[in-house]
XYZ file of N, CA and C in Angstrom:
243
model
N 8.048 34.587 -27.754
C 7.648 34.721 -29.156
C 6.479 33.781 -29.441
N 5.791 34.454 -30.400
C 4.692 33.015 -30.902
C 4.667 32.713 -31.936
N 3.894 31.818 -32.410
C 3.899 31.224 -34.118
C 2.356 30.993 -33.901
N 1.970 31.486 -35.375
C 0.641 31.353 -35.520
C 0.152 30.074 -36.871
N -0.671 29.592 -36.803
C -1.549 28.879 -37.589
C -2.506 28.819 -38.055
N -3.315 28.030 -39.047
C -3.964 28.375 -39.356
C -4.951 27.111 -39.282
N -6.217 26.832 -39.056
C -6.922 25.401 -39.123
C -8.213 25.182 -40.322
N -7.589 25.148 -41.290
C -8.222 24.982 -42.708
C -9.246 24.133 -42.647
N -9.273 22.929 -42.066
C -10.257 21.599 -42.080
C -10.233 20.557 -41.144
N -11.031 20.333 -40.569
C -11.265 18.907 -39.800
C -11.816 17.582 -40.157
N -11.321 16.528 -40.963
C -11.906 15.523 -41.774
C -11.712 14.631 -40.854
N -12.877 13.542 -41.105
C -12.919 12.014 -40.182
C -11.939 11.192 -41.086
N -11.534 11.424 -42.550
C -11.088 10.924 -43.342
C -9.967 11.285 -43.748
N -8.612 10.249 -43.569
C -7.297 11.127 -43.779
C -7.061 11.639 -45.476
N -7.947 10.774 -46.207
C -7.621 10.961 -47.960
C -8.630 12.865 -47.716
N -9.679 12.985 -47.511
C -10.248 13.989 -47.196
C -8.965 15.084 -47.338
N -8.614 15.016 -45.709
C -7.575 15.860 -45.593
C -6.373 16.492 -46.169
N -6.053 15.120 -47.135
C -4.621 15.019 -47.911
C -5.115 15.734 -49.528
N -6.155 15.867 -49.368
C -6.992 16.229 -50.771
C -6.959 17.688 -50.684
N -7.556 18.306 -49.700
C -7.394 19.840 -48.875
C -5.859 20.587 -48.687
N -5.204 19.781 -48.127
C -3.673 19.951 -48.440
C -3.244 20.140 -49.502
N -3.544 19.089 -50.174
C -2.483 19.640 -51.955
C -3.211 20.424 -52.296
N -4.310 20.910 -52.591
C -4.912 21.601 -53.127
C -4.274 22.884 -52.547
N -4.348 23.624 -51.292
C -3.675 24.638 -50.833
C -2.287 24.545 -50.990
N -1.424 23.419 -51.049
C 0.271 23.690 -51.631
C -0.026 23.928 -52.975
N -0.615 23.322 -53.366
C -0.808 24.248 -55.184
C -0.825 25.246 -55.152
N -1.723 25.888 -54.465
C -2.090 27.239 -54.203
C -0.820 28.306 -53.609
N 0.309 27.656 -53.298
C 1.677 28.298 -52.635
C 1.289 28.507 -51.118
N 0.419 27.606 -50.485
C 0.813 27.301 -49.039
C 0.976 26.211 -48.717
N 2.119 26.787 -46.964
C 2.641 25.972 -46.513
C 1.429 25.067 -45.183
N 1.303 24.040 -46.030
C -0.199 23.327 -45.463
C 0.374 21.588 -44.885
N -0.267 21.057 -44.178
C 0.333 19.580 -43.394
C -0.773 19.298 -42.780
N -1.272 18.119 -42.197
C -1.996 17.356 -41.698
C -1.483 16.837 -40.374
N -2.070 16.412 -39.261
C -1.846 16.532 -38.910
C -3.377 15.638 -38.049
N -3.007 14.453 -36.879
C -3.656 13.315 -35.922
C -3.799 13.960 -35.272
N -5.388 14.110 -34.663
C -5.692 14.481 -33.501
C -6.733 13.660 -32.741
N -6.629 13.056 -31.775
C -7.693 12.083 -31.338
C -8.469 13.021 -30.281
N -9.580 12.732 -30.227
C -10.891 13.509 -29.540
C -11.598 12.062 -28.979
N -12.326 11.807 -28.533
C -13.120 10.826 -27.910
C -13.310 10.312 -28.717
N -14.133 10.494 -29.750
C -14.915 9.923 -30.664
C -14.059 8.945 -31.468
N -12.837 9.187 -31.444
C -11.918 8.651 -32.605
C -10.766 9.966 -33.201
N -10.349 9.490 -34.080
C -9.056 9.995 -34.613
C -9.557 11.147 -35.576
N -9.542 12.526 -35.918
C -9.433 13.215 -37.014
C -8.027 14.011 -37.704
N -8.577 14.119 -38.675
C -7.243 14.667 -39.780
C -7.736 16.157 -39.929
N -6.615 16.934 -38.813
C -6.244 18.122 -39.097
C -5.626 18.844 -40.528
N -6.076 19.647 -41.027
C -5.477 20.388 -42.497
C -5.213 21.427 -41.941
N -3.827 22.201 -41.482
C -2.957 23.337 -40.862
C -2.120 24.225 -41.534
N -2.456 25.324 -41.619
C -1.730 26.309 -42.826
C -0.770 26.928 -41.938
N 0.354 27.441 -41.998
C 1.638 27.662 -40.985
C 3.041 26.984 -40.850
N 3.742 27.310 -40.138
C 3.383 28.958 -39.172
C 3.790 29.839 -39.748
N 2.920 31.121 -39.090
C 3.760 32.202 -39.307
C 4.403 32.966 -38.250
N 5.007 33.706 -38.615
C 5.734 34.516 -37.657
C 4.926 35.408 -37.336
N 4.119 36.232 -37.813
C 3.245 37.188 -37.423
C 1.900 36.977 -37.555
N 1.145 37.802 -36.984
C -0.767 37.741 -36.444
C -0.821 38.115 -38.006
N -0.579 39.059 -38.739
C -0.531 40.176 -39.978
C -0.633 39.069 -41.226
N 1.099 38.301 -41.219
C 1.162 36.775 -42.134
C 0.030 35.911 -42.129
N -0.664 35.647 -40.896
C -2.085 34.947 -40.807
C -2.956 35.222 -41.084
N -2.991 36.795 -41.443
C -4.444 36.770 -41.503
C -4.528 36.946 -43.232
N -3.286 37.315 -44.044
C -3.392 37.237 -44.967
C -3.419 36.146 -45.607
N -2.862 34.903 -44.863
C -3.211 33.687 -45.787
C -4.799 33.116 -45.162
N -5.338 34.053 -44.307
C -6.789 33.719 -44.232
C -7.354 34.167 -45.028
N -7.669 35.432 -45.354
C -8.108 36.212 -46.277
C -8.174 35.257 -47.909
N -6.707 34.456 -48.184
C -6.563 33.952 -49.204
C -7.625 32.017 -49.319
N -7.430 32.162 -48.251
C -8.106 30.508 -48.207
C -10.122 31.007 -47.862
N -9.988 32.185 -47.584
C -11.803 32.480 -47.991
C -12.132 32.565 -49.421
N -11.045 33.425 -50.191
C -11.130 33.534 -51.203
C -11.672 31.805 -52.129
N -11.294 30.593 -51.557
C -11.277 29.483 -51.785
C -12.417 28.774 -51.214
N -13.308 29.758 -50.807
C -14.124 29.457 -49.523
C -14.204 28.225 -48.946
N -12.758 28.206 -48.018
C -12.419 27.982 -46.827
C -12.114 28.771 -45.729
N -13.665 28.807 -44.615
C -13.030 29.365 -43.961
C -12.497 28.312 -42.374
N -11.392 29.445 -42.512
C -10.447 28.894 -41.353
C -10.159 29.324 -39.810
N -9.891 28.729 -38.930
C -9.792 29.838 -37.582
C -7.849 30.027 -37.121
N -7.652 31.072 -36.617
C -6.590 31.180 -36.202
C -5.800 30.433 -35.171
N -5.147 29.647 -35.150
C -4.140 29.071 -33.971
C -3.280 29.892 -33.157
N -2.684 29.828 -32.195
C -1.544 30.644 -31.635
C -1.144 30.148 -30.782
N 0.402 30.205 -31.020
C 0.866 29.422 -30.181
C 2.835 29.926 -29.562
N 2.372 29.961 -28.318
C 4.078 30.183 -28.055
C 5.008 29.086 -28.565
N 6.263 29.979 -28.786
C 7.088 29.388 -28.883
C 8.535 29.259 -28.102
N 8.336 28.192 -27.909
C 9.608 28.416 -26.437
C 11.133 28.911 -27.124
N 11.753 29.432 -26.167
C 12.750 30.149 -26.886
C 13.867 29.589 -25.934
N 14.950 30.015 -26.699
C 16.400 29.112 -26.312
C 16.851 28.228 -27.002
């Protein structure tokens, strides 16, 4: 099975990120942040998900352009058992 996501924003700045977040839970998504270190240093992921389906994703993409944000799709298995 997989679970899909969504990647709303990449900020150097975690307030950035946390700003992008509420703004989309206002909006009635399920949005989180989320450390990712790259060479350069640390950035703040903004992640809309999961969903259960490709279909669920693309409609809360569709909704975060509307916001013009655009976002790219994640995918990701999910181990089962």
């Amino acid at each position: 099975a997989k679970e899909y996501f969504l990647q709303a924003g990449s900020f150097r700045y975690q307030r950035d990120a946390d700003e992008l977040r509420a703004s989309l839970i206002l909006a009635g998504l399920n949005a989180s942040t989320a450390e990712v270190w790259i060479d350069d240093g640390v950035w703040y992921r903004v992640v809309v998900g999961p969903f259960g389906t490709k279909r669920e994703a693309q409609r809360a993409m569709t909704r975060l352009r509307e916001r013009n944000i655009s976002a790219f799709l994640l995918e990701r298995s999910h181990p089962t058992g």
